[in-house]
């Protein structure tokens, strides 16, 4: 189900009979045609354990199911929107960054500690994004949100990318992440997290960052 970017803050989705999509509740700006919006109590296809995991982390993302025949305009909070196309791979994205996505994509939840050990858990605490990250896998499109625009940074073997954890939006590909400190612990006394922590992404893929350290 393709998205068409209207401008930097709005996307249009074509909804066709027999297919569905998901969006954040409150993200519908306008629509025409015979389209129905219903709360998605099971948070999509992630299953009961996925729901439990997200609720335990206090990160349950309220979604709605979109079905019918028509077109829908999506936007939220005036945030910039970026459309990511998946071709059988997996997108790792913070749940509050999701605007809308194809219902054909398989939803899941990943514990950050499994992608960075203890430092992965520290990252969740430092960024305030919790300990779980949403995964979307398969062929389809995902519209993600960010402050100040989204930049795609390639991650290639032997050339890791370091980003501010607050600026991280999502990544896909064979990418591993870990949190490192840019300053010694003595140097950090009296400082906020800021650039004291860096998120290092290595492997092969793409990382999406926003042009701001502001949370959604």
PDB file of C-alpha atoms in Angstrom:
ATOM      1  CA  UNK A   1       0.000   0.000   0.000  1.00  0.00           C
ATOM      2  CA  UNK A   2       2.028   2.961  -1.271  1.00  0.00           C
ATOM      3  CA  UNK A   3       2.363   6.331   0.424  1.00  0.00           C
ATOM      4  CA  UNK A   4       2.588   9.544  -1.552  1.00  0.00           C
ATOM      5  CA  UNK A   5       4.403  12.421   0.098  1.00  0.00           C
ATOM      6  CA  UNK A   6       2.265  15.554  -0.181  1.00  0.00           C
ATOM      7  CA  UNK A   7       4.865  17.712   1.548  1.00  0.00           C
ATOM      8  CA  UNK A   8       7.435  17.280   4.298  1.00  0.00           C
ATOM      9  CA  UNK A   9       4.711  16.840   6.944  1.00  0.00           C
ATOM     10  CA  UNK A  10       1.891  15.028   5.149  1.00  0.00           C
ATOM     11  CA  UNK A  11       1.547  11.703   3.335  1.00  0.00           C
ATOM     12  CA  UNK A  12      -1.372  10.303   1.393  1.00  0.00           C
ATOM     13  CA  UNK A  13      -2.204   6.592   1.508  1.00  0.00           C
ATOM     14  CA  UNK A  14      -4.414   4.661  -0.911  1.00  0.00           C
ATOM     15  CA  UNK A  15      -6.673   2.244   0.936  1.00  0.00           C
ATOM     16  CA  UNK A  16      -8.062  -0.626  -1.142  1.00  0.00           C
ATOM     17  CA  UNK A  17     -10.630  -3.313  -0.303  1.00  0.00           C
ATOM     18  CA  UNK A  18      -9.207  -6.482   1.221  1.00  0.00           C
ATOM     19  CA  UNK A  19      -6.111  -4.759   2.595  1.00  0.00           C
ATOM     20  CA  UNK A  20      -5.528  -2.830   5.779  1.00  0.00           C
ATOM     21  CA  UNK A  21      -3.049  -0.481   7.304  1.00  0.00           C
ATOM     22  CA  UNK A  22      -2.248   0.842  10.746  1.00  0.00           C
ATOM     23  CA  UNK A  23      -1.658   4.379  11.952  1.00  0.00           C
ATOM     24  CA  UNK A  24      -1.206   6.260  15.184  1.00  0.00           C
ATOM     25  CA  UNK A  25      -4.493   7.275  16.694  1.00  0.00           C
ATOM     26  CA  UNK A  26      -5.209  10.884  15.879  1.00  0.00           C
ATOM     27  CA  UNK A  27      -2.939  10.848  12.813  1.00  0.00           C
ATOM     28  CA  UNK A  28      -5.775  11.057  10.255  1.00  0.00           C
ATOM     29  CA  UNK A  29      -5.947  14.577   8.843  1.00  0.00           C
ATOM     30  CA  UNK A  30      -8.572  14.030   6.146  1.00  0.00           C
ATOM     31  CA  UNK A  31      -9.916  11.309   3.887  1.00  0.00           C
ATOM     32  CA  UNK A  32     -12.367  10.669   1.093  1.00  0.00           C
ATOM     33  CA  UNK A  33     -14.108   7.490   0.068  1.00  0.00           C
ATOM     34  CA  UNK A  34     -15.554   4.666   2.147  1.00  0.00           C
ATOM     35  CA  UNK A  35     -12.874   4.327   4.844  1.00  0.00           C
ATOM     36  CA  UNK A  36     -13.295   2.958   8.375  1.00  0.00           C
ATOM     37  CA  UNK A  37     -11.053   3.648  11.384  1.00  0.00           C
ATOM     38  CA  UNK A  38     -11.181   1.313  14.390  1.00  0.00           C
ATOM     39  CA  UNK A  39      -8.991   1.080  17.517  1.00  0.00           C
ATOM     40  CA  UNK A  40      -6.486  -1.769  17.263  1.00  0.00           C
ATOM     41  CA  UNK A  41      -6.660  -3.288  20.722  1.00  0.00           C
ATOM     42  CA  UNK A  42      -4.117  -6.022  19.947  1.00  0.00           C
ATOM     43  CA  UNK A  43      -1.524  -3.589  18.561  1.00  0.00           C
ATOM     44  CA  UNK A  44      -1.572  -5.396  15.231  1.00  0.00           C
ATOM     45  CA  UNK A  45       0.141  -8.706  14.547  1.00  0.00           C
ATOM     46  CA  UNK A  46       2.675  -8.558  17.359  1.00  0.00           C
ATOM     47  CA  UNK A  47       0.724 -11.068  19.453  1.00  0.00           C
ATOM     48  CA  UNK A  48      -0.097 -11.186  23.131  1.00  0.00           C
ATOM     49  CA  UNK A  49       3.525 -11.399  24.278  1.00  0.00           C
ATOM     50  CA  UNK A  50       4.398  -8.330  22.232  1.00  0.00           C
ATOM     51  CA  UNK A  51       1.582  -6.417  23.917  1.00  0.00           C
ATOM     52  CA  UNK A  52       2.671  -7.569  27.367  1.00  0.00           C
ATOM     53  CA  UNK A  53       6.267  -6.574  26.670  1.00  0.00           C
ATOM     54  CA  UNK A  54       5.298  -3.097  25.546  1.00  0.00           C
ATOM     55  CA  UNK A  55       2.904  -2.528  28.413  1.00  0.00           C
ATOM     56  CA  UNK A  56       5.511  -3.675  30.936  1.00  0.00           C
ATOM     57  CA  UNK A  57       7.844  -1.071  29.476  1.00  0.00           C
ATOM     58  CA  UNK A  58       5.115   1.572  29.475  1.00  0.00           C
ATOM     59  CA  UNK A  59       5.487   1.915  25.718  1.00  0.00           C
ATOM     60  CA  UNK A  60       2.214   0.644  24.275  1.00  0.00           C
ATOM     61  CA  UNK A  61       1.666   2.666  21.081  1.00  0.00           C
ATOM     62  CA  UNK A  62      -2.051   3.354  20.495  1.00  0.00           C
ATOM     63  CA  UNK A  63      -2.849   2.301  16.933  1.00  0.00           C
ATOM     64  CA  UNK A  64      -5.914   2.282  14.749  1.00  0.00           C
ATOM     65  CA  UNK A  65      -6.769  -0.028  11.868  1.00  0.00           C
ATOM     66  CA  UNK A  66      -7.629   1.647   8.567  1.00  0.00           C
ATOM     67  CA  UNK A  67      -9.717  -0.285   6.033  1.00  0.00           C
ATOM     68  CA  UNK A  68     -12.038   0.378   3.107  1.00  0.00           C
ATOM     69  CA  UNK A  69     -11.776   2.060  -0.274  1.00  0.00           C
ATOM     70  CA  UNK A  70     -10.429   5.579  -0.551  1.00  0.00           C
ATOM     71  CA  UNK A  71      -7.478   7.825   0.252  1.00  0.00           C
ATOM     72  CA  UNK A  72      -6.313   9.125   3.625  1.00  0.00           C
ATOM     73  CA  UNK A  73      -4.044  12.019   4.560  1.00  0.00           C
ATOM     74  CA  UNK A  74      -1.809  11.352   7.562  1.00  0.00           C
ATOM     75  CA  UNK A  75       0.184  13.775   9.682  1.00  0.00           C
ATOM     76  CA  UNK A  76       0.770  14.332  13.391  1.00  0.00           C
ATOM     77  CA  UNK A  77       1.892  17.266  15.506  1.00  0.00           C
ATOM     78  CA  UNK A  78       3.439  19.065  12.552  1.00  0.00           C
ATOM     79  CA  UNK A  79       6.336  16.592  12.597  1.00  0.00           C
ATOM     80  CA  UNK A  80       8.353  15.856   9.487  1.00  0.00           C
ATOM     81  CA  UNK A  81       7.512  12.572   7.792  1.00  0.00           C
ATOM     82  CA  UNK A  82       9.797  10.136   5.985  1.00  0.00           C
ATOM     83  CA  UNK A  83       8.597   7.099   4.022  1.00  0.00           C
ATOM     84  CA  UNK A  84      10.770   3.981   4.318  1.00  0.00           C
ATOM     85  CA  UNK A  85      10.305   1.185   1.778  1.00  0.00           C
ATOM     86  CA  UNK A  86      11.000  -2.356   3.004  1.00  0.00           C
ATOM     87  CA  UNK A  87      11.771  -5.218   0.644  1.00  0.00           C
ATOM     88  CA  UNK A  88      11.694  -8.231   2.924  1.00  0.00           C
ATOM     89  CA  UNK A  89      13.994  -6.728   5.550  1.00  0.00           C
ATOM     90  CA  UNK A  90      13.294  -5.453   9.069  1.00  0.00           C
ATOM     91  CA  UNK A  91      12.917  -1.893  10.277  1.00  0.00           C
ATOM     92  CA  UNK A  92      13.767  -1.145  13.921  1.00  0.00           C
ATOM     93  CA  UNK A  93      11.876   1.982  14.986  1.00  0.00           C
ATOM     94  CA  UNK A  94      10.814   3.669  18.227  1.00  0.00           C
ATOM     95  CA  UNK A  95       7.060   3.199  18.641  1.00  0.00           C
ATOM     96  CA  UNK A  96       6.337   6.903  19.087  1.00  0.00           C
ATOM     97  CA  UNK A  97       7.985   7.575  15.707  1.00  0.00           C
ATOM     98  CA  UNK A  98       5.456   5.500  13.767  1.00  0.00           C
ATOM     99  CA  UNK A  99       2.892   7.480  11.789  1.00  0.00           C
ATOM    100  CA  UNK A 100       1.408   4.765   9.540  1.00  0.00           C
ATOM    101  CA  UNK A 101       2.440   1.485   7.901  1.00  0.00           C
ATOM    102  CA  UNK A 102       1.230  -1.350   5.712  1.00  0.00           C
ATOM    103  CA  UNK A 103      -0.882  -3.939   7.480  1.00  0.00           C
ATOM    104  CA  UNK A 104       0.979  -6.666   5.599  1.00  0.00           C
ATOM    105  CA  UNK A 105       4.125  -6.010   7.628  1.00  0.00           C
ATOM    106  CA  UNK A 106       4.821  -8.341  10.528  1.00  0.00           C
ATOM    107  CA  UNK A 107       5.003  -6.462  13.831  1.00  0.00           C
ATOM    108  CA  UNK A 108       7.216  -7.413  16.724  1.00  0.00           C
ATOM    109  CA  UNK A 109       9.039  -6.125  19.788  1.00  0.00           C
ATOM    110  CA  UNK A 110      12.763  -6.397  20.478  1.00  0.00           C
ATOM    111  CA  UNK A 111      14.418  -5.960  23.855  1.00  0.00           C
ATOM    112  CA  UNK A 112      17.232  -3.445  23.413  1.00  0.00           C
ATOM    113  CA  UNK A 113      19.538  -5.494  25.601  1.00  0.00           C
ATOM    114  CA  UNK A 114      19.618  -8.165  22.885  1.00  0.00           C
ATOM    115  CA  UNK A 115      21.149  -5.610  20.516  1.00  0.00           C
ATOM    116  CA  UNK A 116      23.820  -4.202  22.744  1.00  0.00           C
ATOM    117  CA  UNK A 117      23.912  -6.078  26.032  1.00  0.00           C
ATOM    118  CA  UNK A 118      23.840  -3.983  29.176  1.00  0.00           C
ATOM    119  CA  UNK A 119      24.647  -0.843  27.228  1.00  0.00           C
ATOM    120  CA  UNK A 120      21.552  -1.431  25.151  1.00  0.00           C
ATOM    121  CA  UNK A 121      19.531  -1.218  28.342  1.00  0.00           C
ATOM    122  CA  UNK A 122      21.417   1.895  29.387  1.00  0.00           C
ATOM    123  CA  UNK A 123      20.512   3.451  26.053  1.00  0.00           C
ATOM    124  CA  UNK A 124      16.838   2.953  26.834  1.00  0.00           C
ATOM    125  CA  UNK A 125      17.207   4.774  30.123  1.00  0.00           C
ATOM    126  CA  UNK A 126      19.354   7.591  28.715  1.00  0.00           C
ATOM    127  CA  UNK A 127      17.107   8.330  25.748  1.00  0.00           C
ATOM    128  CA  UNK A 128      13.893   7.946  27.697  1.00  0.00           C
ATOM    129  CA  UNK A 129      12.648   5.634  24.933  1.00  0.00           C
ATOM    130  CA  UNK A 130      12.398   2.621  27.219  1.00  0.00           C
ATOM    131  CA  UNK A 131      13.903  -0.834  26.818  1.00  0.00           C
ATOM    132  CA  UNK A 132      11.898  -2.074  23.827  1.00  0.00           C
ATOM    133  CA  UNK A 133      11.956  -1.199  20.151  1.00  0.00           C
ATOM    134  CA  UNK A 134       9.262  -1.983  17.580  1.00  0.00           C
ATOM    135  CA  UNK A 135      10.149  -4.086  14.538  1.00  0.00           C
ATOM    136  CA  UNK A 136       8.348  -4.167  11.195  1.00  0.00           C
ATOM    137  CA  UNK A 137       9.302  -6.903   8.754  1.00  0.00           C
ATOM    138  CA  UNK A 138       8.324  -7.780   5.191  1.00  0.00           C
ATOM    139  CA  UNK A 139       7.517  -5.939   1.980  1.00  0.00           C
ATOM    140  CA  UNK A 140       5.745  -2.649   2.347  1.00  0.00           C
ATOM    141  CA  UNK A 141       6.028   0.985   3.357  1.00  0.00           C
ATOM    142  CA  UNK A 142       6.379   2.722   6.711  1.00  0.00           C
ATOM    143  CA  UNK A 143       5.877   6.428   7.404  1.00  0.00           C
ATOM    144  CA  UNK A 144       7.988   7.604  10.356  1.00  0.00           C
ATOM    145  CA  UNK A 145       8.030  10.968  12.119  1.00  0.00           C
ATOM    146  CA  UNK A 146      10.858  13.192  13.277  1.00  0.00           C
ATOM    147  CA  UNK A 147      11.677  16.716  14.425  1.00  0.00           C
ATOM    148  CA  UNK A 148      13.321  18.997  11.890  1.00  0.00           C
ATOM    149  CA  UNK A 149      13.519  16.505   9.039  1.00  0.00           C
ATOM    150  CA  UNK A 150      15.048  13.062   8.547  1.00  0.00           C
ATOM    151  CA  UNK A 151      18.512  12.228   7.228  1.00  0.00           C
ATOM    152  CA  UNK A 152      19.507   8.799   5.884  1.00  0.00           C
ATOM    153  CA  UNK A 153      23.033   7.742   6.851  1.00  0.00           C
ATOM    154  CA  UNK A 154      24.543   4.637   5.221  1.00  0.00           C
ATOM    155  CA  UNK A 155      26.222   2.105   7.505  1.00  0.00           C
ATOM    156  CA  UNK A 156      28.941   0.108   5.726  1.00  0.00           C
ATOM    157  CA  UNK A 157      31.341  -2.611   6.950  1.00  0.00           C
ATOM    158  CA  UNK A 158      34.338  -1.105   8.703  1.00  0.00           C
ATOM    159  CA  UNK A 159      32.762   2.367   8.811  1.00  0.00           C
ATOM    160  CA  UNK A 160      30.440   2.584  11.840  1.00  0.00           C
ATOM    161  CA  UNK A 161      28.184   5.589  12.290  1.00  0.00           C
ATOM    162  CA  UNK A 162      27.958   7.424  15.623  1.00  0.00           C
ATOM    163  CA  UNK A 163      24.785   9.372  16.396  1.00  0.00           C
ATOM    164  CA  UNK A 164      23.349  11.179  19.378  1.00  0.00           C
ATOM    165  CA  UNK A 165      20.837   8.759  20.975  1.00  0.00           C
ATOM    166  CA  UNK A 166      18.256  11.554  21.157  1.00  0.00           C
ATOM    167  CA  UNK A 167      18.497  12.040  17.392  1.00  0.00           C
ATOM    168  CA  UNK A 168      18.039   8.348  16.551  1.00  0.00           C
ATOM    169  CA  UNK A 169      14.792   7.518  14.710  1.00  0.00           C
ATOM    170  CA  UNK A 170      15.155   4.066  13.142  1.00  0.00           C
ATOM    171  CA  UNK A 171      17.440   1.699  11.238  1.00  0.00           C
ATOM    172  CA  UNK A 172      17.251  -1.319   8.973  1.00  0.00           C
ATOM    173  CA  UNK A 173      19.669  -3.837   7.525  1.00  0.00           C
ATOM    174  CA  UNK A 174      22.277  -5.988   9.233  1.00  0.00           C
ATOM    175  CA  UNK A 175      23.095  -3.317  11.799  1.00  0.00           C
ATOM    176  CA  UNK A 176      24.292  -3.737  15.368  1.00  0.00           C
ATOM    177  CA  UNK A 177      24.156  -0.969  17.951  1.00  0.00           C
ATOM    178  CA  UNK A 178      25.890  -0.191  21.195  1.00  0.00           C
ATOM    179  CA  UNK A 179      26.090   2.793  23.469  1.00  0.00           C
ATOM    180  CA  UNK A 180      29.476   4.320  24.217  1.00  0.00           C
ATOM    181  CA  UNK A 181      30.611   7.258  26.297  1.00  0.00           C
ATOM    182  CA  UNK A 182      32.289  10.165  24.579  1.00  0.00           C
ATOM    183  CA  UNK A 183      33.696  11.503  27.839  1.00  0.00           C
ATOM    184  CA  UNK A 184      35.296   9.949  30.872  1.00  0.00           C
ATOM    185  CA  UNK A 185      32.997   9.492  33.854  1.00  0.00           C
ATOM    186  CA  UNK A 186      34.903  12.163  35.807  1.00  0.00           C
ATOM    187  CA  UNK A 187      34.386  14.606  32.961  1.00  0.00           C
ATOM    188  CA  UNK A 188      30.650  13.930  33.006  1.00  0.00           C
ATOM    189  CA  UNK A 189      30.076  15.036  36.578  1.00  0.00           C
ATOM    190  CA  UNK A 190      27.587  17.873  36.560  1.00  0.00           C
ATOM    191  CA  UNK A 191      26.713  17.414  32.883  1.00  0.00           C
ATOM    192  CA  UNK A 192      23.501  16.266  31.237  1.00  0.00           C
ATOM    193  CA  UNK A 193      23.546  13.193  28.991  1.00  0.00           C
ATOM    194  CA  UNK A 194      23.890  15.198  25.746  1.00  0.00           C
ATOM    195  CA  UNK A 195      26.907  14.262  23.676  1.00  0.00           C
ATOM    196  CA  UNK A 196      28.368  12.377  26.635  1.00  0.00           C
ATOM    197  CA  UNK A 197      26.747   9.289  25.104  1.00  0.00           C
ATOM    198  CA  UNK A 198      26.958   8.148  21.509  1.00  0.00           C
ATOM    199  CA  UNK A 199      25.044   5.386  19.770  1.00  0.00           C
ATOM    200  CA  UNK A 200      27.422   3.412  17.553  1.00  0.00           C
ATOM    201  CA  UNK A 201      25.865   1.531  14.639  1.00  0.00           C
ATOM    202  CA  UNK A 202      27.998  -0.915  12.677  1.00  0.00           C
ATOM    203  CA  UNK A 203      27.472  -3.491   9.956  1.00  0.00           C
ATOM    204  CA  UNK A 204      25.599  -2.881   6.724  1.00  0.00           C
ATOM    205  CA  UNK A 205      22.377  -0.914   6.359  1.00  0.00           C
ATOM    206  CA  UNK A 206      20.836   2.504   6.908  1.00  0.00           C
ATOM    207  CA  UNK A 207      20.191   4.595  10.013  1.00  0.00           C
ATOM    208  CA  UNK A 208      17.641   7.407  10.084  1.00  0.00           C
ATOM    209  CA  UNK A 209      18.298  10.415  12.310  1.00  0.00           C
ATOM    210  CA  UNK A 210      16.394  13.621  12.960  1.00  0.00           C
ATOM    211  CA  UNK A 211      17.798  17.120  12.792  1.00  0.00           C
ATOM    212  CA  UNK A 212      16.984  17.730  16.451  1.00  0.00           C
ATOM    213  CA  UNK A 213      17.512  16.237  19.909  1.00  0.00           C
ATOM    214  CA  UNK A 214      13.925  17.010  20.865  1.00  0.00           C
ATOM    215  CA  UNK A 215      11.627  14.127  21.819  1.00  0.00           C
ATOM    216  CA  UNK A 216       8.260  13.631  20.132  1.00  0.00           C
TER     217      UNK A 216
END
